[in-house]
Short mmCIF file of C-alpha atoms in Angstrom, two decimals:
data_model
loop_
_atom_site.label_atom_id
_atom_site.label_comp_id
_atom_site.label_asym_id
_atom_site.label_seq_id
_atom_site.Cartn_x
_atom_site.Cartn_y
_atom_site.Cartn_z
CA MET A 1 34.24 16.18 -1.08
CA SER A 2 36.18 13.84 -2.91
CA THR A 3 34.54 11.66 -5.78
CA ILE A 4 34.07 8.08 -4.75
CA SER A 5 35.60 5.63 -7.17
CA PRO A 6 33.26 3.05 -9.16
CA VAL A 7 35.16 0.12 -7.40
CA ASP A 8 34.58 1.62 -3.67
CA TYR A 9 31.07 2.25 -4.50
CA ALA A 10 30.50 -1.21 -5.84
CA VAL A 11 32.03 -2.85 -2.89
CA ILE A 12 30.57 -0.61 0.04
CA SER A 13 27.10 -0.68 -1.48
CA GLN A 14 26.90 -4.18 -1.82
CA ALA A 15 28.17 -4.58 1.74
CA PHE A 16 25.18 -2.48 2.75
CA LEU A 17 22.75 -4.90 0.78
CA SER A 18 24.60 -7.87 2.16
CA ALA A 19 24.24 -6.52 5.64
CA ALA A 20 20.49 -5.92 5.43
CA ARG A 21 20.11 -9.43 4.17
CA GLU A 22 22.19 -10.58 7.16
CA MET A 23 20.05 -8.82 9.36
CA GLY A 24 16.92 -10.77 8.04
CA ALA A 25 18.62 -14.14 8.07
CA LYS A 26 19.48 -13.48 11.90
CA LEU A 27 16.13 -12.19 12.75
CA CYS A 28 14.55 -15.30 11.23
CA ARG A 29 17.08 -17.90 12.93
CA ALA A 30 16.68 -16.32 16.08
CA ALA A 31 12.74 -16.00 16.22
CA TYR A 32 10.49 -17.95 18.31
CA SER A 33 7.08 -18.11 16.40
CA SER A 34 6.52 -20.03 13.17
CA ILE A 35 5.24 -17.02 11.54
CA VAL A 36 8.82 -15.47 11.91
CA ARG A 37 10.89 -18.38 11.84
CA GLU A 38 9.35 -20.44 9.34
CA ALA A 39 7.12 -18.18 7.01
CA LYS A 40 9.58 -15.26 7.35
CA ASP A 41 7.00 -12.64 7.98
CA ALA A 42 9.56 -9.77 8.81
CA SER A 43 11.94 -7.18 7.11
CA THR A 44 15.21 -5.32 7.91
CA GLY A 45 17.20 -2.47 6.72
CA ILE A 46 19.67 0.35 7.28
CA LEU A 47 18.67 3.98 7.28
CA ASN A 48 20.99 6.98 7.14
CA ALA A 49 20.71 9.53 10.07
CA ARG A 50 17.90 11.43 8.32
CA GLY A 51 15.75 8.24 8.79
CA GLU A 52 15.90 7.45 4.73
CA ALA A 53 16.17 3.76 3.79
CA VAL A 54 19.29 3.11 2.46
CA ALA A 55 19.45 -0.73 2.08
CA GLN A 56 16.58 -3.05 2.87
CA SER A 57 16.23 -6.96 2.86
CA ASP A 58 15.04 -7.84 -0.42
CA GLU A 59 14.49 -11.43 0.39
CA LEU A 60 11.95 -10.92 2.97
CA ILE A 61 8.58 -9.03 2.94
CA PRO A 62 8.08 -6.35 0.19
CA ILE A 63 5.37 -4.70 2.00
CA LEU A 64 7.26 -4.22 5.27
CA VAL A 65 10.34 -2.56 3.56
CA GLY A 66 8.56 0.17 1.62
CA SER A 67 7.40 1.97 4.89
CA LEU A 68 10.27 2.03 7.27
CA SER A 69 11.21 5.60 6.38
CA ILE A 70 7.43 6.48 7.17
CA ALA A 71 7.37 4.75 10.80
CA PHE A 72 10.86 6.38 11.49
CA ARG A 73 9.53 9.84 10.84
CA HIS A 74 6.91 9.37 13.50
CA CYS A 75 9.32 7.97 15.89
CA ALA A 76 11.86 10.97 15.32
CA ALA A 77 8.72 13.54 15.62
CA ALA A 78 8.28 12.06 19.11
CA CYS A 79 11.63 12.32 20.19
CA PRO A 80 14.35 14.14 17.95
CA VAL A 81 17.24 12.09 17.08
CA GLU A 82 19.57 14.73 18.38
CA GLU A 83 18.39 13.44 21.91
CA LEU A 84 19.27 9.89 21.19
CA VAL A 85 22.21 8.09 23.14
CA GLU A 86 23.88 4.71 22.76
CA GLY A 87 21.53 2.11 24.17
CA ASP A 88 18.27 3.93 23.17
CA PHE A 89 15.76 2.71 20.52
CA TYR A 90 12.68 3.70 18.67
CA ILE A 91 9.79 1.36 18.78
CA THR A 92 6.00 1.69 17.27
CA ASN A 93 3.43 -0.56 15.97
CA ASN A 94 0.95 2.33 15.42
CA PRO A 95 -0.95 2.12 12.07
CA TYR A 96 -1.57 5.59 12.32
CA GLN A 97 1.92 6.67 12.85
CA GLY A 98 3.42 5.02 9.79
CA GLY A 99 2.69 1.34 10.82
CA HIS A 100 0.74 -1.47 9.05
CA HIS A 101 -1.51 -3.47 11.48
CA LEU A 102 -0.70 -3.94 15.13
CA ASN A 103 0.97 -7.16 14.82
CA ASP A 104 3.89 -5.35 12.63
CA VAL A 105 6.19 -4.12 15.36
CA PHE A 106 9.06 -1.85 14.12
CA ILE A 107 12.31 -1.25 16.08
CA PHE A 108 14.97 1.23 15.02
CA VAL A 109 18.54 1.21 16.76
CA PRO A 110 20.78 4.26 16.22
CA ILE A 111 24.23 3.79 14.90
CA PHE A 112 26.84 5.59 16.75
CA VAL A 113 30.46 5.83 15.45
CA ASP A 114 33.04 7.99 17.65
CA GLY A 115 29.96 9.57 19.14
CA ARG A 116 28.45 10.52 15.77
CA LEU A 117 25.08 9.59 14.66
CA LEU A 118 25.47 7.82 11.46
CA GLY A 119 22.17 6.15 10.94
CA PHE A 120 19.90 3.42 12.14
CA SER A 121 19.50 -0.39 12.12
CA ALA A 122 15.80 -1.32 11.61
CA ALA A 123 13.74 -4.43 11.92
CA VAL A 124 10.30 -5.12 11.78
CA ALA A 125 8.20 -8.34 12.30
CA HIS A 126 4.68 -9.66 12.35
CA GLN A 127 4.10 -10.65 16.01
CA LEU A 128 2.17 -13.81 16.64
CA ASP A 129 -0.29 -11.98 19.00
CA VAL A 130 -0.55 -8.59 20.37
CA GLY A 131 -3.68 -8.97 22.44
CA GLY A 132 -7.01 -7.71 21.41
CA SER A 133 -10.49 -9.64 20.87
CA SER A 134 -8.96 -12.72 19.28
CA THR A 135 -5.78 -14.14 17.86
CA LEU A 136 -6.66 -12.89 14.46
CA SER A 137 -8.62 -9.60 14.88
CA ASN A 138 -11.05 -9.94 11.99
CA ILE A 139 -14.24 -9.06 13.88
CA ALA A 140 -13.13 -5.66 15.45
CA SER A 141 -15.13 -2.44 14.94
CA ASP A 142 -12.07 -0.19 15.95
CA VAL A 143 -8.40 -0.52 16.22
CA TYR A 144 -8.64 -0.51 19.93
CA GLN A 145 -10.13 -4.26 19.67
CA GLU A 146 -7.21 -5.24 17.69
CA GLY A 147 -4.70 -5.38 20.28
CA LEU A 148 -2.07 -3.36 22.05
CA THR A 149 -0.92 -0.05 20.41
CA ILE A 150 2.67 1.23 21.06
CA PRO A 151 2.88 4.90 20.15
CA ALA A 152 6.00 5.95 18.43
CA ALA A 153 8.71 6.85 21.15
CA ARG A 154 12.07 6.41 22.49
CA TYR A 155 13.20 3.94 25.18
CA SER A 156 16.27 2.55 26.76
CA ILE A 157 17.39 -0.91 26.17
CA ALA A 158 18.98 -1.22 29.53
CA ARG A 159 16.14 0.54 31.67
CA ASP A 160 12.88 -0.43 29.62
CA TRP A 161 13.62 -3.64 28.04
CA ASN A 162 15.41 -7.00 29.39
CA GLY A 163 12.93 -7.35 32.23
CA GLY A 164 12.15 -3.58 32.32
CA PRO A 165 8.91 -1.76 32.29
CA LEU A 166 8.09 -1.76 28.67
CA GLU A 167 8.59 -5.40 28.14
CA LYS A 168 6.71 -6.21 31.05
CA LEU A 169 3.75 -4.00 29.73
CA ILE A 170 3.88 -5.92 26.39
CA ALA A 171 4.09 -9.44 27.88
CA ALA A 172 1.08 -8.56 30.34
CA ASN A 173 -1.20 -7.71 27.09
CA ILE A 174 -0.58 -10.64 25.07
CA ARG A 175 -1.48 -14.44 25.00
CA VAL A 176 1.75 -16.05 24.13
CA PRO A 177 4.44 -13.67 25.87
CA ASP A 178 7.21 -16.04 25.46
CA GLN A 179 7.02 -16.17 21.74
CA THR A 180 6.32 -12.48 21.10
CA ILE A 181 8.89 -11.33 23.52
CA GLY A 182 11.18 -13.70 22.08
CA ASP A 183 10.41 -12.55 18.46
CA ILE A 184 11.17 -8.94 19.53
CA ASN A 185 14.56 -10.00 20.91
CA SER A 186 15.11 -11.39 17.64
CA GLN A 187 14.55 -8.05 16.07
CA PHE A 188 16.97 -6.68 18.60
CA ALA A 189 19.54 -9.04 17.54
CA ALA A 190 19.14 -8.20 14.04
CA CYS A 191 19.55 -4.45 14.68
CA ARG A 192 22.85 -5.29 16.59
CA THR A 193 24.07 -7.24 13.48
CA GLY A 194 23.34 -4.03 11.17
CA VAL A 195 25.01 -1.71 13.74
CA SER A 196 28.41 -3.98 13.99
CA ARG A 197 28.47 -4.26 10.01
CA VAL A 198 28.24 -0.54 9.56
CA VAL A 199 30.84 0.35 12.39
CA ASP A 200 33.03 -2.32 10.52
CA LEU A 201 32.70 -0.55 7.33
CA CYS A 202 33.58 2.89 9.06
CA ALA A 203 36.57 1.35 10.52
CA LYS A 204 37.67 -0.07 7.11
CA TYR A 205 36.88 2.64 4.71
CA GLY A 206 36.51 5.90 6.76
CA THR A 207 33.27 7.45 7.93
CA ALA A 208 33.14 10.04 5.21
CA LYS A 209 33.48 7.53 2.32
CA ILE A 210 30.57 5.39 3.96
CA LEU A 211 28.22 8.53 4.32
CA GLN A 212 29.10 9.35 0.51
CA VAL A 213 28.02 5.82 -0.53
CA MET A 214 24.71 6.04 1.60
CA ASP A 215 24.02 9.34 -0.37
CA GLU A 216 24.84 7.84 -3.84
CA MET A 217 22.97 4.77 -3.37
CA LEU A 218 19.75 6.96 -2.96
CA ASP A 219 20.71 8.97 -6.05
CA TYR A 220 21.48 5.93 -8.01
CA SER A 221 18.19 4.34 -7.42
CA GLU A 222 16.61 7.58 -8.29
CA ARG A 223 18.41 7.96 -11.53
CA ARG A 224 17.26 4.60 -12.52
CA VAL A 225 13.82 4.80 -11.69
CA ARG A 226 13.28 8.35 -13.52
CA THR A 227 14.82 6.72 -16.51
CA ALA A 228 12.40 3.78 -16.55
CA ILE A 229 9.51 5.92 -15.89
CA ALA A 230 10.57 8.32 -18.86
CA ALA A 231 10.40 5.25 -21.20
CA ILE A 232 6.63 4.88 -20.32
CA PRO A 233 4.47 7.03 -22.91
CA ASP A 234 3.01 10.15 -21.12
CA GLY A 235 -0.47 10.09 -20.30
CA THR A 236 -3.19 9.03 -17.64
CA TYR A 237 -3.95 5.29 -17.29
CA ARG A 238 -7.11 4.36 -15.31
CA ALA A 239 -7.94 1.01 -13.85
CA GLU A 240 -10.23 -0.47 -11.06
CA ASP A 241 -10.38 -3.64 -8.82
CA THR A 242 -12.86 -4.88 -6.29
CA LEU A 243 -12.82 -6.57 -2.93
CA ASP A 244 -15.42 -9.53 -2.48
CA ASP A 245 -17.04 -7.61 0.29
CA ASP A 246 -16.56 -5.27 3.18
CA GLY A 247 -16.62 -7.83 5.77
CA VAL A 248 -19.82 -6.67 7.55
CA THR A 249 -22.56 -5.99 4.94
CA GLY A 250 -21.49 -8.13 2.17
CA HIS A 251 -21.13 -5.11 -0.10
CA PRO A 252 -17.97 -5.04 -2.39
CA LEU A 253 -15.28 -2.38 -1.98
CA THR A 254 -13.61 -0.99 -5.28
CA VAL A 255 -10.46 0.47 -5.72
CA GLN A 256 -9.97 3.21 -8.41
CA VAL A 257 -6.62 4.29 -9.59
CA ALA A 258 -5.34 6.96 -12.04
CA VAL A 259 -1.59 6.63 -12.95
CA THR A 260 -0.27 9.65 -14.55
CA VAL A 261 3.13 9.55 -16.22
CA ALA A 262 4.75 12.93 -16.84
CA GLY A 263 8.37 12.91 -18.15
CA ASP A 264 10.54 11.09 -15.50
CA THR A 265 7.86 11.34 -12.77
CA MET A 266 4.62 9.53 -11.93
CA GLU A 267 1.64 10.29 -9.75
CA ILE A 268 -0.67 7.59 -8.48
CA ASP A 269 -4.06 8.79 -7.38
CA TYR A 270 -6.65 6.70 -5.67
CA ALA A 271 -9.62 9.32 -5.99
CA GLY A 272 -13.00 7.58 -6.03
CA THR A 273 -11.97 4.64 -4.03
CA ALA A 274 -14.67 3.35 -1.73
CA ASP A 275 -14.97 4.75 1.98
CA GLN A 276 -13.22 3.16 4.69
CA ALA A 277 -14.99 -0.17 5.93
CA LYS A 278 -16.30 -1.00 9.24
CA SER A 279 -14.37 -4.07 9.42
CA GLY A 280 -10.57 -4.49 9.38
CA LEU A 281 -10.50 -4.38 5.56
CA ASN A 282 -8.62 -0.87 5.68
CA SER A 283 -5.21 -0.09 4.65
CA PRO A 284 -3.11 2.63 6.76
CA PHE A 285 -1.75 5.02 4.36
CA ALA A 286 1.79 3.74 5.06
CA SER A 287 0.48 0.30 3.70
CA THR A 288 -0.96 1.73 0.64
CA VAL A 289 2.35 3.59 -0.16
CA SER A 290 4.31 0.44 0.18
CA ALA A 291 2.18 -1.65 -2.04
CA THR A 292 2.05 1.24 -4.62
CA LEU A 293 5.77 1.46 -4.61
CA THR A 294 6.24 -2.27 -4.84
CA ALA A 295 4.00 -2.59 -7.68
CA ILE A 296 5.56 0.09 -9.63
CA LYS A 297 9.00 -1.29 -9.01
CA ASP A 298 7.96 -4.70 -10.02
CA ILE A 299 6.75 -3.42 -13.36
CA VAL A 300 8.93 -0.57 -14.23
CA THR A 301 12.48 -1.28 -13.01
CA GLY A 302 14.75 -4.47 -12.78
CA SER A 303 15.93 -6.41 -9.60
CA ASP A 304 19.19 -4.73 -9.72
CA VAL A 305 17.74 -1.41 -8.65
CA PRO A 306 18.02 -1.12 -4.79
CA TYR A 307 14.73 -0.62 -3.21
CA ASN A 308 15.57 2.44 -1.07
CA GLU A 309 14.28 5.97 -0.32
CA GLY A 310 15.81 7.29 -3.86
CA THR A 311 13.28 4.87 -5.65
CA PHE A 312 10.19 6.92 -4.00
CA ARG A 313 11.55 10.38 -5.13
CA PRO A 314 9.85 10.45 -8.49
CA ILE A 315 6.44 9.16 -7.42
CA THR A 316 3.69 11.11 -5.97
CA ILE A 317 0.87 8.98 -4.08
CA LYS A 318 -2.45 10.30 -3.13
CA ALA A 319 -5.44 8.51 -1.44
CA PRO A 320 -8.67 10.26 -0.11
CA LEU A 321 -8.78 10.52 3.60
CA GLY A 322 -11.60 8.39 4.98
CA SER A 323 -11.27 6.16 2.02
CA PHE A 324 -10.27 2.26 2.98
CA LEU A 325 -6.79 2.89 1.52
CA ASN A 326 -6.23 5.90 3.83
CA PRO A 327 -8.88 5.51 6.62
CA ARG A 328 -9.50 7.74 9.80
CA HIS A 329 -8.56 6.78 13.05
CA PRO A 330 -9.61 4.59 14.98
CA ALA A 331 -10.85 2.42 11.89
CA PRO A 332 -9.76 -1.28 12.29
CA VAL A 333 -7.06 -2.31 9.84
CA ALA A 334 -5.91 -5.95 10.81
CA ALA A 335 -6.89 -7.33 7.16
CA ARG A 336 -5.31 -4.25 5.55
CA MET A 337 -3.31 -6.78 3.23
CA GLU A 338 -6.55 -7.43 1.23
CA PRO A 339 -7.17 -3.89 0.25
CA ILE A 340 -3.61 -3.05 -0.90
CA TYR A 341 -3.69 -6.35 -2.98
CA ARG A 342 -6.54 -4.62 -4.79
CA ALA A 343 -4.52 -1.48 -5.03
CA PHE A 344 -1.56 -3.39 -6.35
CA ASP A 345 -3.44 -5.18 -9.04
CA SER A 346 -5.34 -1.97 -10.12
CA ILE A 347 -1.62 -0.53 -10.84
CA LEU A 348 -0.82 -3.63 -12.94
CA MET A 349 -3.89 -3.21 -14.98
CA ALA A 350 -3.60 0.66 -15.37
CA LEU A 351 0.44 0.38 -16.25
CA GLY A 352 -0.58 -2.68 -18.73
CA GLN A 353 -2.18 -0.14 -21.15
CA ALA A 354 0.93 1.62 -21.58
CA ILE A 355 3.48 -1.14 -21.25
CA PRO A 356 1.54 -4.51 -21.83
CA GLU A 357 4.75 -6.46 -22.39
CA ARG A 358 6.10 -5.83 -18.81
CA VAL A 359 2.68 -6.81 -17.16
CA ILE A 360 1.60 -10.26 -15.87
CA ALA A 361 -2.17 -11.44 -15.41
CA CYS A 362 -3.27 -11.07 -12.11
CA GLY A 363 -2.65 -13.71 -9.77
CA TYR A 364 -4.40 -14.94 -6.40
CA ASP A 365 -3.07 -11.73 -5.15
CA SER A 366 -4.50 -11.92 -1.67
CA THR A 367 -3.32 -12.80 1.82
CA TYR A 368 -5.16 -15.87 2.83
CA LEU A 369 -4.55 -15.79 6.71
CA THR A 370 -5.79 -18.33 9.09
CA SER A 371 -5.39 -18.93 12.85
CA LEU A 372 -5.96 -21.94 14.98
CA SER A 373 -5.60 -21.31 18.88
CA ILE A 374 -6.68 -23.06 21.94
CA LEU A 375 -6.82 -22.05 25.64
CA GLU A 376 -5.94 -24.65 28.23
CA SER A 377 -4.76 -24.72 31.67
CA GLY A 378 -1.26 -24.28 30.68
CA GLY A 379 -2.29 -21.09 28.70
CA TYR A 380 -2.70 -20.13 24.97
CA GLN A 381 -1.08 -21.86 22.24
CA VAL A 382 -1.55 -19.89 18.87
CA PHE A 383 -0.69 -21.02 15.31
CA ILE A 384 -0.81 -18.53 12.31
CA GLU A 385 -0.26 -19.38 8.63
CA VAL A 386 -0.41 -17.45 5.37
CA HIS A 387 -1.34 -19.77 2.55
CA GLY A 388 0.32 -19.43 -1.06
CA GLY A 389 -1.62 -19.42 -4.17
CA GLY A 390 -1.12 -19.16 -7.96
CA TRP A 391 0.53 -16.29 -9.85
CA GLY A 392 -0.34 -14.86 -12.84
CA ALA A 393 0.79 -16.04 -16.30
CA SER A 394 3.15 -13.60 -18.50
CA ALA A 395 4.14 -13.44 -22.14
CA GLU A 396 6.94 -15.72 -21.13
CA GLY A 397 5.37 -18.57 -19.20
CA ASP A 398 2.93 -19.97 -16.90
CA GLY A 399 2.23 -18.61 -13.62
CA ALA A 400 4.09 -19.91 -10.51
CA ASP A 401 2.00 -22.75 -8.51
CA GLY A 402 1.38 -22.43 -4.87
CA ILE A 403 3.63 -19.69 -3.47
CA ALA A 404 3.25 -16.48 -1.69
CA GLN A 405 1.89 -13.53 -3.47
CA PRO A 406 3.79 -10.47 -4.55
CA LEU A 407 3.45 -8.25 -1.44
CA SER A 408 4.10 -11.04 0.98
CA ASN A 409 7.13 -13.36 -0.14
CA CYS A 410 6.23 -15.79 2.84
CA THR A 411 7.35 -19.25 2.79
CA ASN A 412 4.85 -22.18 3.84
CA VAL A 413 5.17 -23.31 7.19
CA PRO A 414 6.74 -27.17 6.84
CA VAL A 415 4.09 -29.78 8.03
CA GLU A 416 7.13 -31.23 10.22
CA MET A 417 7.15 -28.18 12.17
CA THR A 418 3.52 -27.98 12.98
CA ASP A 419 3.46 -31.90 13.77
CA MET A 420 6.43 -31.01 16.48
CA GLY A 421 4.83 -27.73 17.85
CA TYR A 422 1.08 -28.20 18.18
CA ASP A 423 -0.89 -31.00 19.66
CA TYR A 424 -4.27 -29.73 18.90
CA PHE A 425 -4.55 -30.25 15.08
CA ARG A 426 -2.44 -32.05 12.30
CA ILE A 427 -2.23 -31.43 8.86
CA GLU A 428 -3.65 -34.45 6.73
CA GLU A 429 -3.15 -32.92 3.27
CA TYR A 430 -1.06 -30.29 1.67
CA SER A 431 -1.49 -30.22 -2.10
CA LEU A 432 -1.89 -28.27 -5.47
CA VAL A 433 -5.47 -27.77 -6.38
CA PRO A 434 -5.92 -29.26 -10.05
CA ASP A 435 -6.85 -27.00 -13.08
CA SER A 436 -7.12 -23.88 -10.73
CA GLY A 437 -4.92 -21.84 -12.74
CA GLY A 438 -6.98 -19.61 -15.67
CA ALA A 439 -6.43 -21.27 -18.95
CA GLY A 440 -4.54 -19.60 -22.00
CA ARG A 441 -1.50 -19.68 -24.13
CA HIS A 442 0.17 -19.64 -20.67
CA ARG A 443 -1.77 -20.91 -17.78
CA GLY A 444 -2.12 -19.18 -14.31
CA GLY A 445 -0.49 -20.84 -11.39
CA HIS A 446 -2.55 -23.33 -9.45
CA GLY A 447 -3.71 -22.56 -5.84
CA THR A 448 -2.99 -24.67 -2.91
CA LYS A 449 -5.21 -26.78 -0.56
CA ARG A 450 -4.57 -27.62 3.17
CA ALA A 451 -6.47 -29.72 5.46
CA PHE A 452 -6.41 -29.68 9.32
CA ARG A 453 -7.62 -32.30 11.42
CA ILE A 454 -8.73 -30.85 14.92
CA LEU A 455 -7.75 -32.90 17.71
CA LYS A 456 -9.37 -31.13 20.38
CA ASP A 457 -12.64 -29.45 21.39
CA GLY A 458 -12.70 -25.69 21.76
CA VAL A 459 -10.09 -24.80 19.11
CA ARG A 460 -10.85 -21.47 17.63
CA PHE A 461 -10.52 -20.84 14.02
CA SER A 462 -10.11 -17.38 12.36
CA ILE A 463 -9.69 -16.51 8.76
CA TYR A 464 -9.28 -13.39 6.52
CA ALA A 465 -8.86 -13.81 2.89
CA ASP A 466 -10.47 -12.53 -0.49
CA ARG A 467 -11.21 -13.64 -3.87
CA PHE A 468 -13.82 -16.18 -2.83
CA GLU A 469 -16.18 -14.64 -5.31
CA ARG A 470 -14.08 -12.61 -7.80
CA PRO A 471 -11.21 -14.66 -8.98
CA ALA A 472 -7.99 -13.45 -10.63
CA ALA A 473 -8.90 -12.22 -14.17
CA GLY A 474 -6.66 -13.51 -17.14
CA ILE A 475 -5.18 -10.76 -19.74
CA ARG A 476 -5.16 -10.86 -23.56
CA GLY A 477 -7.72 -13.57 -23.89
CA GLY A 478 -6.61 -15.71 -20.79
CA GLY A 479 -9.22 -17.22 -18.53
CA SER A 480 -9.60 -16.52 -14.95
CA GLY A 481 -8.31 -18.57 -12.11
CA SER A 482 -10.49 -20.50 -9.78
CA PRO A 483 -11.58 -18.68 -6.63
CA ALA A 484 -10.63 -19.61 -3.02
CA GLY A 485 -12.75 -21.15 -0.42
CA CYS A 486 -12.96 -22.72 3.07
CA GLU A 487 -15.10 -25.14 4.74
CA VAL A 488 -15.22 -27.58 7.70
CA VAL A 489 -16.27 -31.27 6.96
CA ARG A 490 -18.06 -32.51 10.31
CA GLY A 491 -19.08 -36.11 9.51
CA ASN A 492 -21.19 -35.88 6.62
CA GLU A 493 -22.06 -32.20 6.99
CA ARG A 494 -19.81 -29.71 4.84
CA ILE A 495 -19.77 -26.08 6.34
CA PRO A 496 -18.71 -23.15 4.05
CA TYR A 497 -16.91 -20.14 5.63
CA ARG A 498 -16.97 -16.73 4.07
CA SER A 499 -13.64 -14.89 3.58
CA MET A 500 -13.71 -13.19 6.91
CA GLY A 501 -15.01 -14.86 9.95
CA SER A 502 -14.37 -17.03 13.19
CA ASP A 503 -15.83 -20.29 14.76
CA VAL A 504 -14.90 -22.78 17.52
CA LEU A 505 -14.31 -26.00 16.18
CA ARG A 506 -14.89 -29.63 17.41
CA LYS A 507 -12.67 -32.49 17.90
CA GLY A 508 -12.74 -34.49 14.53
CA ASP A 509 -13.50 -31.75 12.30
CA LEU A 510 -11.69 -31.25 9.12
CA LEU A 511 -10.83 -27.60 8.21
CA VAL A 512 -10.13 -27.35 4.47
CA VAL A 513 -8.35 -24.31 3.24
CA ARG A 514 -8.09 -23.65 -0.32
CA THR A 515 -6.59 -20.81 -2.17
CA GLY A 516 -7.10 -19.44 -5.62
CA GLY A 517 -5.22 -19.85 -9.06
CA GLY A 518 -3.74 -16.99 -11.13
CA GLY A 519 -5.14 -15.71 -14.41
CA GLY A 520 -4.11 -16.98 -17.78
CA TYR A 521 -2.22 -15.13 -20.63
CA GLY A 522 -3.42 -14.99 -24.19
CA ALA A 523 -6.10 -17.24 -25.84
CA ALA A 524 -5.14 -20.94 -25.74
#
């Protein structure tokens, strides 16, 4: 096989990355729901024929890109790639088959060039509703109550979608079929864009050269990560972090991690982590893997290293089966972002012992997710939002104020969009929380506040979050950020809420959502 020139490699590899980003832009522009269109809770990528992620949309959700290959392998096990034909696709949202929680639906569309399977175009998006006991399944005691599970399988677009039986099955089991089916269609549109870009590259440069570049992109990332790990002193570094409570009994849940560096390899072992929770505060193993890899890449490598399958090769990840970072089926997993943020922060604290100059203080580092829904004669309306908080400070400066946390990267939903789209509430305040960042030589980022005026009776409010009791800690003498909180103001009464729960609100209520601040860096 001929050696590819550095120029060709640079041009083609950047074309792959550009295609993945374009897919992400197409997905969000075509989406129906605010959680995808505005908050951009989605991701896209291109895989090779073996199902290894080659290029991923680094401008969207980190936690969704790290597990594309894991979900794909379960799909390929259900139907071997050799049996695929043009017009087929894989689909799954099964948390126990490489997925995250049920709202995250994965789609893989094969890329054929001259009848040869070259790879896959992939898109994953958080669906506004997938059925279940509520629009935000935070009270389920098993995964069945959280919504419709789509097992990893192969389907045909012409036969099973576009009004076919699979589309009808999904639509019949959800509250807002127009938005959910519309968002899945936006995933197909994104995948078609990925297919077209790879086919065009093959036409321009030849299939053999494109395959070479796909392999070299993985090898390049592997070399860069191995070099970065080799620069860390060998040893085992331990840390732990704790969730406020298990969502049922009020008892905290602790993550324990041991990070072992040996030459150019790294092992992450979560032995000692708490057993799985009875609530949805459990992380499927694929989510744990994604969060772990994101933490390592954030700390160890620069942004110029592509986030692909090669990044993962030097790293081994272990989590005890039956722990809340690797639960047994059918444990509920809807709120899986909370435990994986504690895994993320525990790795920051562990590696901070080895390379303190590279690590920032912990931020709010939680997914604060709220839902407001109402059932009227015309059917359901559902609004879901992810609220940003404060980032941790670093040796170089203050933490960022009021933005998405490291595993999320969601944007805020504009107030103007909610005013146009929803008639059962309005946003009366959106602001930063003063002095919520931890004090220090560099302060932590400030949290945010949103106040929703409820305009109709019977609006169901649901929430899951963390750091209501244990705020983000500072480092090197920096102070802790403020905790998060939530309350309803009803006349002269203030009704506080825990970090997980659900209630029915009344017309005139003011729902106040407040996120936490980030930790400070260094003594003031």
